[in-house]
């Protein structure tokens, strides 16, 4: 995961990448279009750009799957989202509200800032959005690995 700053993709493309990761295997363009309420042509254009960045393999009329780099990046994006949501929940937001608000602002958080927040929170294992994975870049001192 070296070289990831946290700003490689636009927020919409990052949301697509997280969705693909959470689905687990090959995801069809129409599934993404339905989930995000956009036209399949809009999704196809974004997926082509994500594929050019090396995060997915896109086979037209079949679907997409993450590359190893895409898996690493999607795991980071989910971790960042869950850490931001956890911080927001500590300021009184309900879990679903914290999750929605995190989606609006998480793109502003770099990998370094995410790791610093994670460390300052004691490397939390859960947020209202789900389990928080840790990797050796974030947690070298505690040895937790995602």
mmCIF file of C-alpha atoms in Angstrom:
data_model
loop_
_atom_site.group_PDB
_atom_site.id
_atom_site.type_symbol
_atom_site.label_atom_id
_atom_site.label_comp_id
_atom_site.label_asym_id
_atom_site.label_seq_id
_atom_site.Cartn_x
_atom_site.Cartn_y
_atom_site.Cartn_z
ATOM 1 C CA UNK A 1 0.000 0.000 0.000
ATOM 2 C CA UNK A 2 3.005 2.252 -0.351
ATOM 3 C CA UNK A 3 2.365 5.416 -2.273
ATOM 4 C CA UNK A 4 -1.306 5.780 -1.371
ATOM 5 C CA UNK A 5 -2.111 9.282 -0.240
ATOM 6 C CA UNK A 6 -5.861 8.804 0.076
ATOM 7 C CA UNK A 7 -6.616 11.226 -2.742
ATOM 8 C CA UNK A 8 -6.065 9.004 -5.805
ATOM 9 C CA UNK A 9 -9.740 8.849 -6.809
ATOM 10 C CA UNK A 10 -12.651 11.263 -6.746
ATOM 11 C CA UNK A 11 -15.142 10.652 -3.962
ATOM 12 C CA UNK A 12 -17.657 8.992 -6.327
ATOM 13 C CA UNK A 13 -15.031 6.653 -7.781
ATOM 14 C CA UNK A 14 -13.840 5.830 -4.265
ATOM 15 C CA UNK A 15 -17.429 4.930 -3.348
ATOM 16 C CA UNK A 16 -17.612 2.618 -6.371
ATOM 17 C CA UNK A 17 -14.341 0.966 -5.336
ATOM 18 C CA UNK A 18 -15.572 0.407 -1.769
ATOM 19 C CA UNK A 19 -18.839 -1.054 -3.097
ATOM 20 C CA UNK A 20 -16.992 -3.441 -5.411
ATOM 21 C CA UNK A 21 -14.793 -4.566 -2.516
ATOM 22 C CA UNK A 22 -17.768 -5.175 -0.235
ATOM 23 C CA UNK A 23 -19.502 -7.284 -2.913
ATOM 24 C CA UNK A 24 -16.550 -9.650 -2.920
ATOM 25 C CA UNK A 25 -16.130 -10.845 -6.497
ATOM 26 C CA UNK A 26 -17.202 -9.796 -9.986
ATOM 27 C CA UNK A 27 -19.660 -6.904 -9.870
ATOM 28 C CA UNK A 28 -21.789 -5.956 -12.850
ATOM 29 C CA UNK A 29 -22.043 -2.372 -14.043
ATOM 30 C CA UNK A 30 -25.815 -2.504 -13.602
ATOM 31 C CA UNK A 31 -25.424 -3.438 -9.915
ATOM 32 C CA UNK A 32 -23.294 -0.344 -9.357
ATOM 33 C CA UNK A 33 -25.699 1.833 -11.355
ATOM 34 C CA UNK A 34 -28.666 0.631 -9.286
ATOM 35 C CA UNK A 35 -26.821 1.059 -5.964
ATOM 36 C CA UNK A 36 -25.801 4.640 -6.753
ATOM 37 C CA UNK A 37 -28.891 5.617 -8.786
ATOM 38 C CA UNK A 38 -26.944 6.600 -11.893
ATOM 39 C CA UNK A 39 -27.053 5.582 -15.537
ATOM 40 C CA UNK A 40 -25.023 2.502 -16.511
ATOM 41 C CA UNK A 41 -23.148 4.643 -19.060
ATOM 42 C CA UNK A 42 -22.017 6.945 -16.240
ATOM 43 C CA UNK A 43 -20.747 3.951 -14.283
ATOM 44 C CA UNK A 44 -18.990 2.504 -17.331
ATOM 45 C CA UNK A 45 -17.109 5.755 -17.902
ATOM 46 C CA UNK A 46 -15.989 5.898 -14.260
ATOM 47 C CA UNK A 47 -15.009 2.215 -14.252
ATOM 48 C CA UNK A 48 -12.885 2.733 -17.355
ATOM 49 C CA UNK A 49 -10.988 5.478 -15.530
ATOM 50 C CA UNK A 50 -10.617 3.364 -12.381
ATOM 51 C CA UNK A 51 -9.288 0.500 -14.528
ATOM 52 C CA UNK A 52 -6.735 2.860 -16.150
ATOM 53 C CA UNK A 53 -5.558 3.740 -12.637
ATOM 54 C CA UNK A 54 -4.922 0.017 -12.052
ATOM 55 C CA UNK A 55 -7.493 -0.623 -9.324
ATOM 56 C CA UNK A 56 -9.909 -2.868 -11.228
ATOM 57 C CA UNK A 57 -10.069 -5.224 -14.170
ATOM 58 C CA UNK A 58 -13.065 -4.262 -16.291
ATOM 59 C CA UNK A 59 -14.494 -6.718 -18.784
ATOM 60 C CA UNK A 60 -17.310 -5.072 -20.775
ATOM 61 C CA UNK A 61 -20.636 -6.920 -20.500
ATOM 62 C CA UNK A 62 -19.222 -9.127 -17.744
ATOM 63 C CA UNK A 63 -18.288 -6.861 -14.852
ATOM 64 C CA UNK A 64 -15.384 -5.700 -12.754
ATOM 65 C CA UNK A 65 -13.150 -7.165 -10.123
ATOM 66 C CA UNK A 66 -10.485 -5.584 -7.982
ATOM 67 C CA UNK A 67 -6.808 -5.931 -8.750
ATOM 68 C CA UNK A 68 -4.462 -6.517 -5.783
ATOM 69 C CA UNK A 69 -3.753 -2.760 -5.745
ATOM 70 C CA UNK A 70 -7.488 -2.111 -5.862
ATOM 71 C CA UNK A 71 -8.080 -4.435 -2.928
ATOM 72 C CA UNK A 72 -5.424 -2.651 -0.871
ATOM 73 C CA UNK A 73 -6.833 0.747 -1.763
ATOM 74 C CA UNK A 74 -10.441 -0.285 -1.093
ATOM 75 C CA UNK A 75 -9.430 -1.681 2.308
ATOM 76 C CA UNK A 76 -7.812 1.662 3.114
ATOM 77 C CA UNK A 77 -10.903 3.563 1.922
ATOM 78 C CA UNK A 78 -13.164 1.466 4.163
ATOM 79 C CA UNK A 79 -10.789 1.865 7.098
ATOM 80 C CA UNK A 80 -10.670 5.638 6.595
ATOM 81 C CA UNK A 81 -14.461 5.823 6.353
ATOM 82 C CA UNK A 82 -14.936 3.835 9.549
ATOM 83 C CA UNK A 83 -12.359 5.854 11.484
ATOM 84 C CA UNK A 84 -13.930 9.152 10.382
ATOM 85 C CA UNK A 85 -17.389 7.832 11.303
ATOM 86 C CA UNK A 86 -16.077 6.729 14.703
ATOM 87 C CA UNK A 87 -14.659 10.191 15.384
ATOM 88 C CA UNK A 88 -17.973 11.782 14.424
ATOM 89 C CA UNK A 89 -19.897 9.383 16.644
ATOM 90 C CA UNK A 90 -17.747 10.475 19.578
ATOM 91 C CA UNK A 91 -19.167 13.949 19.044
ATOM 92 C CA UNK A 92 -22.733 12.802 19.553
ATOM 93 C CA UNK A 93 -23.814 11.642 16.102
ATOM 94 C CA UNK A 94 -25.832 8.436 15.903
ATOM 95 C CA UNK A 95 -24.022 5.653 13.980
ATOM 96 C CA UNK A 96 -26.085 6.001 10.778
ATOM 97 C CA UNK A 97 -25.750 9.789 10.867
ATOM 98 C CA UNK A 98 -21.985 9.524 11.485
ATOM 99 C CA UNK A 99 -21.710 7.156 8.507
ATOM 100 C CA UNK A 100 -23.574 9.560 6.203
ATOM 101 C CA UNK A 101 -21.525 12.543 7.367
ATOM 102 C CA UNK A 102 -18.275 10.575 7.007
ATOM 103 C CA UNK A 103 -19.141 9.930 3.350
ATOM 104 C CA UNK A 104 -19.312 13.683 2.834
ATOM 105 C CA UNK A 105 -15.927 14.530 4.352
ATOM 106 C CA UNK A 106 -13.715 11.428 4.310
ATOM 107 C CA UNK A 107 -12.099 12.362 0.983
ATOM 108 C CA UNK A 108 -10.395 15.249 2.801
ATOM 109 C CA UNK A 109 -8.499 12.860 5.092
ATOM 110 C CA UNK A 110 -5.084 11.736 3.832
ATOM 111 C CA UNK A 111 -3.619 8.341 4.626
ATOM 112 C CA UNK A 112 -1.211 9.979 7.060
ATOM 113 C CA UNK A 113 -3.983 11.829 8.888
ATOM 114 C CA UNK A 114 -6.101 8.668 8.993
ATOM 115 C CA UNK A 115 -3.195 6.754 10.530
ATOM 116 C CA UNK A 116 -2.567 9.500 13.088
ATOM 117 C CA UNK A 117 -6.221 9.552 14.123
ATOM 118 C CA UNK A 118 -6.257 5.756 14.328
ATOM 119 C CA UNK A 119 -3.183 5.819 16.569
ATOM 120 C CA UNK A 120 -4.590 8.574 18.778
ATOM 121 C CA UNK A 121 -7.766 6.518 19.255
ATOM 122 C CA UNK A 122 -5.714 3.514 20.349
ATOM 123 C CA UNK A 123 -6.247 1.553 17.108
ATOM 124 C CA UNK A 124 -9.974 0.927 17.569
ATOM 125 C CA UNK A 125 -11.387 -2.339 16.255
ATOM 126 C CA UNK A 126 -14.997 -1.265 15.548
ATOM 127 C CA UNK A 127 -17.038 1.722 14.493
ATOM 128 C CA UNK A 128 -20.760 2.064 13.924
ATOM 129 C CA UNK A 129 -20.079 1.160 10.265
ATOM 130 C CA UNK A 130 -18.231 -2.077 10.971
ATOM 131 C CA UNK A 131 -14.883 -3.604 11.805
ATOM 132 C CA UNK A 132 -11.782 -1.434 11.399
ATOM 133 C CA UNK A 133 -8.861 -3.253 9.802
ATOM 134 C CA UNK A 134 -5.292 -2.343 10.669
ATOM 135 C CA UNK A 135 -2.114 -2.856 8.701
ATOM 136 C CA UNK A 136 1.582 -2.698 9.447
ATOM 137 C CA UNK A 137 1.781 0.859 8.065
ATOM 138 C CA UNK A 138 -0.726 2.090 10.606
ATOM 139 C CA UNK A 139 0.087 -0.086 13.544
ATOM 140 C CA UNK A 140 3.777 -1.008 13.549
ATOM 141 C CA UNK A 141 4.050 -0.630 17.303
ATOM 142 C CA UNK A 142 1.053 -2.736 18.243
ATOM 143 C CA UNK A 143 1.559 -5.296 15.489
ATOM 144 C CA UNK A 144 -2.112 -5.474 14.505
ATOM 145 C CA UNK A 145 -2.618 -6.439 10.937
ATOM 146 C CA UNK A 146 -5.704 -6.317 8.737
#
